[in-house]
Short mmCIF file of C-alpha atoms in Angstrom, two decimals:
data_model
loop_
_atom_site.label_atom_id
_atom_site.label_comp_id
_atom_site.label_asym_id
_atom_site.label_seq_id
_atom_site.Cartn_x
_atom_site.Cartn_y
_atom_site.Cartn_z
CA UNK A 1 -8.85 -19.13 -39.70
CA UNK A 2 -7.06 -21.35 -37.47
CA UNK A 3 -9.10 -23.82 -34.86
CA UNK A 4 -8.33 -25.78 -32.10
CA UNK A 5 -8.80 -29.28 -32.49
CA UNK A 6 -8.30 -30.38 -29.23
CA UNK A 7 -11.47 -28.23 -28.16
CA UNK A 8 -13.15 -29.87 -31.61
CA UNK A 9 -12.41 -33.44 -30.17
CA UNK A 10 -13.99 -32.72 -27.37
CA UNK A 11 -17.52 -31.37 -29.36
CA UNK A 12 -17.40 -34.62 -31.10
CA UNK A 13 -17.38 -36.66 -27.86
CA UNK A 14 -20.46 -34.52 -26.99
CA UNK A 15 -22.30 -35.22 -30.11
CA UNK A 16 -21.49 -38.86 -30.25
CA UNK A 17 -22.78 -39.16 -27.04
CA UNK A 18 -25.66 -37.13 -27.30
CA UNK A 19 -26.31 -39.58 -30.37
CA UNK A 20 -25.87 -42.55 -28.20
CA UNK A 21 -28.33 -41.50 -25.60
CA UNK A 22 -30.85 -39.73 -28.04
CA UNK A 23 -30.29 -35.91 -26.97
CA UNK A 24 -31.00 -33.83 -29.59
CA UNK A 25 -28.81 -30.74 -29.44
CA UNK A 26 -28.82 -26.88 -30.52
CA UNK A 27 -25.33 -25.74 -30.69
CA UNK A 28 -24.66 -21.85 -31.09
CA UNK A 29 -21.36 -20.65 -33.14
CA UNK A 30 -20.38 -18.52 -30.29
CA UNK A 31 -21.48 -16.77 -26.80
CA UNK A 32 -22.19 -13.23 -26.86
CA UNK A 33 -20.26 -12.98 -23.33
CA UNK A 34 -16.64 -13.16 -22.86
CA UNK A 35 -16.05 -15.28 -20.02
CA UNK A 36 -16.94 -18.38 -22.55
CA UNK A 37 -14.59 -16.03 -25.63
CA UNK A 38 -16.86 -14.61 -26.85
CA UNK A 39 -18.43 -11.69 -29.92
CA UNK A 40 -15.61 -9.55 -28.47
CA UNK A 41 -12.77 -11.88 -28.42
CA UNK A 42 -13.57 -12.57 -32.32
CA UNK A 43 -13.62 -8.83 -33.12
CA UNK A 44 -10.48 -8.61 -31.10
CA UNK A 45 -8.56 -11.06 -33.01
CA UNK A 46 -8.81 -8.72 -35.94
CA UNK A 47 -7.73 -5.33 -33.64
CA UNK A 48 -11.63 -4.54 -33.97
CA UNK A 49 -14.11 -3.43 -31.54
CA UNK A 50 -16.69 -5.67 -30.57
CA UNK A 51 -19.43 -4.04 -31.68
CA UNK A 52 -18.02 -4.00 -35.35
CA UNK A 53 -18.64 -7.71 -35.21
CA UNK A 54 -21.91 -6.90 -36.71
CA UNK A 55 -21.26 -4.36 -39.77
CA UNK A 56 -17.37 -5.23 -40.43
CA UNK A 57 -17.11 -6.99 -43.92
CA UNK A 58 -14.06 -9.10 -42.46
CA UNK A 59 -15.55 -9.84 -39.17
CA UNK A 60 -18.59 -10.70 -40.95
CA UNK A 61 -16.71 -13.25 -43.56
CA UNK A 62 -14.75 -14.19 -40.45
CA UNK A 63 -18.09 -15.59 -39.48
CA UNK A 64 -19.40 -17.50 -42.15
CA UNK A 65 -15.71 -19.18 -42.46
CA UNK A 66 -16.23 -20.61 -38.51
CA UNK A 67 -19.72 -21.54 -40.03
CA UNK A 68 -18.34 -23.32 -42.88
CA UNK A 69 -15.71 -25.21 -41.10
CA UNK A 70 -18.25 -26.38 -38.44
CA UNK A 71 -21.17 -27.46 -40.38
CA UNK A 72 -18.32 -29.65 -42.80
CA UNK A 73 -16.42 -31.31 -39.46
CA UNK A 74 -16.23 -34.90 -39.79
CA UNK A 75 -16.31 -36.07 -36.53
CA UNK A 76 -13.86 -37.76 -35.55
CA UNK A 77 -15.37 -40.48 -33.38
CA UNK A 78 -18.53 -41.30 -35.80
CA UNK A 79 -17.44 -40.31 -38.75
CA UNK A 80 -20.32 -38.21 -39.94
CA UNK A 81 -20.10 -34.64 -41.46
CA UNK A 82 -21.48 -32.16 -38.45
CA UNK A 83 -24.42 -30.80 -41.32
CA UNK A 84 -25.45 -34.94 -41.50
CA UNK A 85 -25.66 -35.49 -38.15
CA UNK A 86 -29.07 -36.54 -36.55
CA UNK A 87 -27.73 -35.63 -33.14
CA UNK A 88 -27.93 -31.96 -34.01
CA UNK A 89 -31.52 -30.52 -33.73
CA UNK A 90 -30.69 -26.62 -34.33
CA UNK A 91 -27.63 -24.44 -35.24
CA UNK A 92 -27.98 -21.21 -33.41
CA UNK A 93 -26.50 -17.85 -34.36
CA UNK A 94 -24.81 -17.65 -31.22
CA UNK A 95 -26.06 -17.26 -27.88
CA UNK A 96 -27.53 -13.54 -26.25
CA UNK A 97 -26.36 -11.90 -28.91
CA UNK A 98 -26.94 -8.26 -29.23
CA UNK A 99 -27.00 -8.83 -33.15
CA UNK A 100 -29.37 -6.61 -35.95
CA UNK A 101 -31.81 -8.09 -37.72
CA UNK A 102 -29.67 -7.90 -41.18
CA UNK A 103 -26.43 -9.88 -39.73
CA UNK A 104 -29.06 -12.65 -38.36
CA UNK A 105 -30.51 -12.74 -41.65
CA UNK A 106 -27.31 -13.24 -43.59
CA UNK A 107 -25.83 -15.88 -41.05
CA UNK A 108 -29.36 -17.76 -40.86
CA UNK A 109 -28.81 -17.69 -44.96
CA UNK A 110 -25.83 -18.82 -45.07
CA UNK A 111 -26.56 -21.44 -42.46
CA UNK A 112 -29.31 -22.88 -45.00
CA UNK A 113 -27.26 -22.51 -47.95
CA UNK A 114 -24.50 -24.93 -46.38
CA UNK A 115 -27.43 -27.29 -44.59
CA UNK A 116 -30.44 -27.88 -45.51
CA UNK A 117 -30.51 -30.76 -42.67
CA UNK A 118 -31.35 -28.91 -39.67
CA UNK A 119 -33.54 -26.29 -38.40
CA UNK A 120 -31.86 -22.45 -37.78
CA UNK A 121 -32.31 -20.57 -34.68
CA UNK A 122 -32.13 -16.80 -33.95
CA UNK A 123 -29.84 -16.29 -31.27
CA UNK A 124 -30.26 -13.06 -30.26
CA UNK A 125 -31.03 -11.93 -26.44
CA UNK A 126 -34.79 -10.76 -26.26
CA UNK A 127 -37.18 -10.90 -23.66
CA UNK A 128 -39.89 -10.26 -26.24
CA UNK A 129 -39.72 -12.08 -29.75
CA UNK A 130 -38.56 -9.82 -32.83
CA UNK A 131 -41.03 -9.70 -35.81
CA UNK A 132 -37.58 -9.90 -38.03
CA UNK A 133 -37.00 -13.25 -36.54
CA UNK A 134 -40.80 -14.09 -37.43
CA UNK A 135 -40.53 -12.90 -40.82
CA UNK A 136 -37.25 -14.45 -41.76
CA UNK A 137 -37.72 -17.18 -44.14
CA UNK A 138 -34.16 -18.58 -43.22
CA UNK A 139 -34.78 -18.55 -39.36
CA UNK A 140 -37.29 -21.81 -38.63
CA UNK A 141 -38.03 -21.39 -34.66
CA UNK A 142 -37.78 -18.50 -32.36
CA UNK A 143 -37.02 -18.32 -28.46
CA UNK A 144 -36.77 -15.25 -25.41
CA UNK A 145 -34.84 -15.43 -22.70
CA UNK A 146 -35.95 -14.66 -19.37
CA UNK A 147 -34.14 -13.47 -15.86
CA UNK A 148 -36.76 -10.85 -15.08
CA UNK A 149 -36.55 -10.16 -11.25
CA UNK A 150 -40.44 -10.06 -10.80
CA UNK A 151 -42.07 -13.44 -12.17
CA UNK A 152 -45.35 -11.46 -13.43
CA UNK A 153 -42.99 -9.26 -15.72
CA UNK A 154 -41.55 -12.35 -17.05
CA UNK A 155 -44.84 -14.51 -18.02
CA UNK A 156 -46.37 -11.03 -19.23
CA UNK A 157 -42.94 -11.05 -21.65
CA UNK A 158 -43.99 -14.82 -22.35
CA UNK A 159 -47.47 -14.07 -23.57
CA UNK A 160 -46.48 -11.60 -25.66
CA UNK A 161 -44.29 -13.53 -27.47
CA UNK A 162 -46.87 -16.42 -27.92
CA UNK A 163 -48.99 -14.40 -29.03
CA UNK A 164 -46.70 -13.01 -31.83
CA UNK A 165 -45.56 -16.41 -32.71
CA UNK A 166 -48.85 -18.20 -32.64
CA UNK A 167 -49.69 -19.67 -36.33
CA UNK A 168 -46.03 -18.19 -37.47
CA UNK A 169 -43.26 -20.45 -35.85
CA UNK A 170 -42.46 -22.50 -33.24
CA UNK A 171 -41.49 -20.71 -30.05
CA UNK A 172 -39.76 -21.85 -26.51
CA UNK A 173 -38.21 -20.43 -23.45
CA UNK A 174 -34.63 -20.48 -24.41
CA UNK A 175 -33.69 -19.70 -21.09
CA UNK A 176 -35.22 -18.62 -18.10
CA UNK A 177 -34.49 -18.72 -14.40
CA UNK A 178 -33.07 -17.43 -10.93
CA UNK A 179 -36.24 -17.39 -9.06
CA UNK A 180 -38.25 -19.28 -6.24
CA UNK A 181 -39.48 -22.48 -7.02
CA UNK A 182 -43.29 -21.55 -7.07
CA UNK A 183 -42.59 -18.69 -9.61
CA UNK A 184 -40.41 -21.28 -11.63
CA UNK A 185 -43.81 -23.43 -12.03
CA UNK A 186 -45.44 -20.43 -12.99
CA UNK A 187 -43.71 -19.76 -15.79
CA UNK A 188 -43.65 -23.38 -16.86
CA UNK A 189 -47.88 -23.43 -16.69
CA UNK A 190 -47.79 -20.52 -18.85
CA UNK A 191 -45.65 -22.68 -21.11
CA UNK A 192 -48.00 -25.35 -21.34
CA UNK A 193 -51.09 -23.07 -21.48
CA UNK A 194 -50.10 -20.79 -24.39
CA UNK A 195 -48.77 -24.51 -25.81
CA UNK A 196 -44.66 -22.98 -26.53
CA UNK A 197 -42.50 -25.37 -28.05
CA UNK A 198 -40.86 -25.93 -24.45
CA UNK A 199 -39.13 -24.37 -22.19
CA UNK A 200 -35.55 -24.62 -20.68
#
């Protein structure tokens, strides 16, 4: 329940800027990896295991409170209410996280329920879409990411997840990367081709 402002300062630089120099940003609550403190460290501050993060009543509440706190900022250096702000594009759940379909569908909820202002975004690590993320009404775009070693694997992963998102919601490459520059382009035709939402 406590936060660090400092680090909060700093996020409102980054949106006021982003503002300034019309970025539009998607901003996940947390990282499912460590090194940035991350699912773990939460669970952990509670004498938890990590993968109680998910199930846990408190961990879960825990949760919502760091959602509620940082959709009502007021930033400190524009003065507008995080949940207002224009800069945002997308909240995320949190990034690669190993979450269930029922904890994204109560965050994404109570995401909505708090802002009605920007789009939701299912944060959890796939390298083909979920048809829970498709057929949650409180989840509004859906994305894969991609670090498959062979380049065919990863457009074949691609296509599949068009092709489950076509007509349903928006879909983009989240992620994707650590291969030669020709496979790179690859991937990105296959963007353009099956007409994704982007790719990043």
């Amino acid at each position: 329940g406590q936060f660090n402002e400092e680090a909060f300062a700093t996020l409102d630089r980054v949106i006021a800027s982003a503002h300034r120099h019309r970025v539009r940003l998607i901003l996940p609550f947390v990282d499912q990896w460590s090194w940035w403190g991350g699912t773990a460290e939460l669970a952990g501050f509670r004498g938890k295991k990590a993968e109680e993060i998910w199930t846990d009543p408190q961990l879960i509440q825990d949760y919502k409170d760091i959602v509620t706190y940082v959709l009502n900022r007021v930033n400190t250096i524009t003065g507008v209410r995080y949940r207002d702000d224009k800069a945002i594009l997308a909240w995320e759940t949190g990034n690669e996280l190993k979450s269930p379909a029922a904890w994204v569908s109560q965050i994404a909820a109570h995401i909505k329920s708090l802002d009605s202002n920007h789009l939701v975004l299912d944060g959890t690590q796939r390298g083909v879409l979920l048809q829970s993320s498709l057929d949650d009404p409180s989840v509004d775009f859906v994305q894969t990411h991609h670090y498959e070693n062979d380049p065919r694997a990863m457009i074949d992963n691609v296509r599949k997840s068009a092709e489950m998102a076509r007509g349903k919601k928006p879909y983009f490459l989240g992620e994707f990367g650590f291969l030669g520059t020709d496979a790179l382009c690859a991937v990105m035709d296959v963007v353009d081709r099956e007409n994704l939402a982007g790719g990043l």
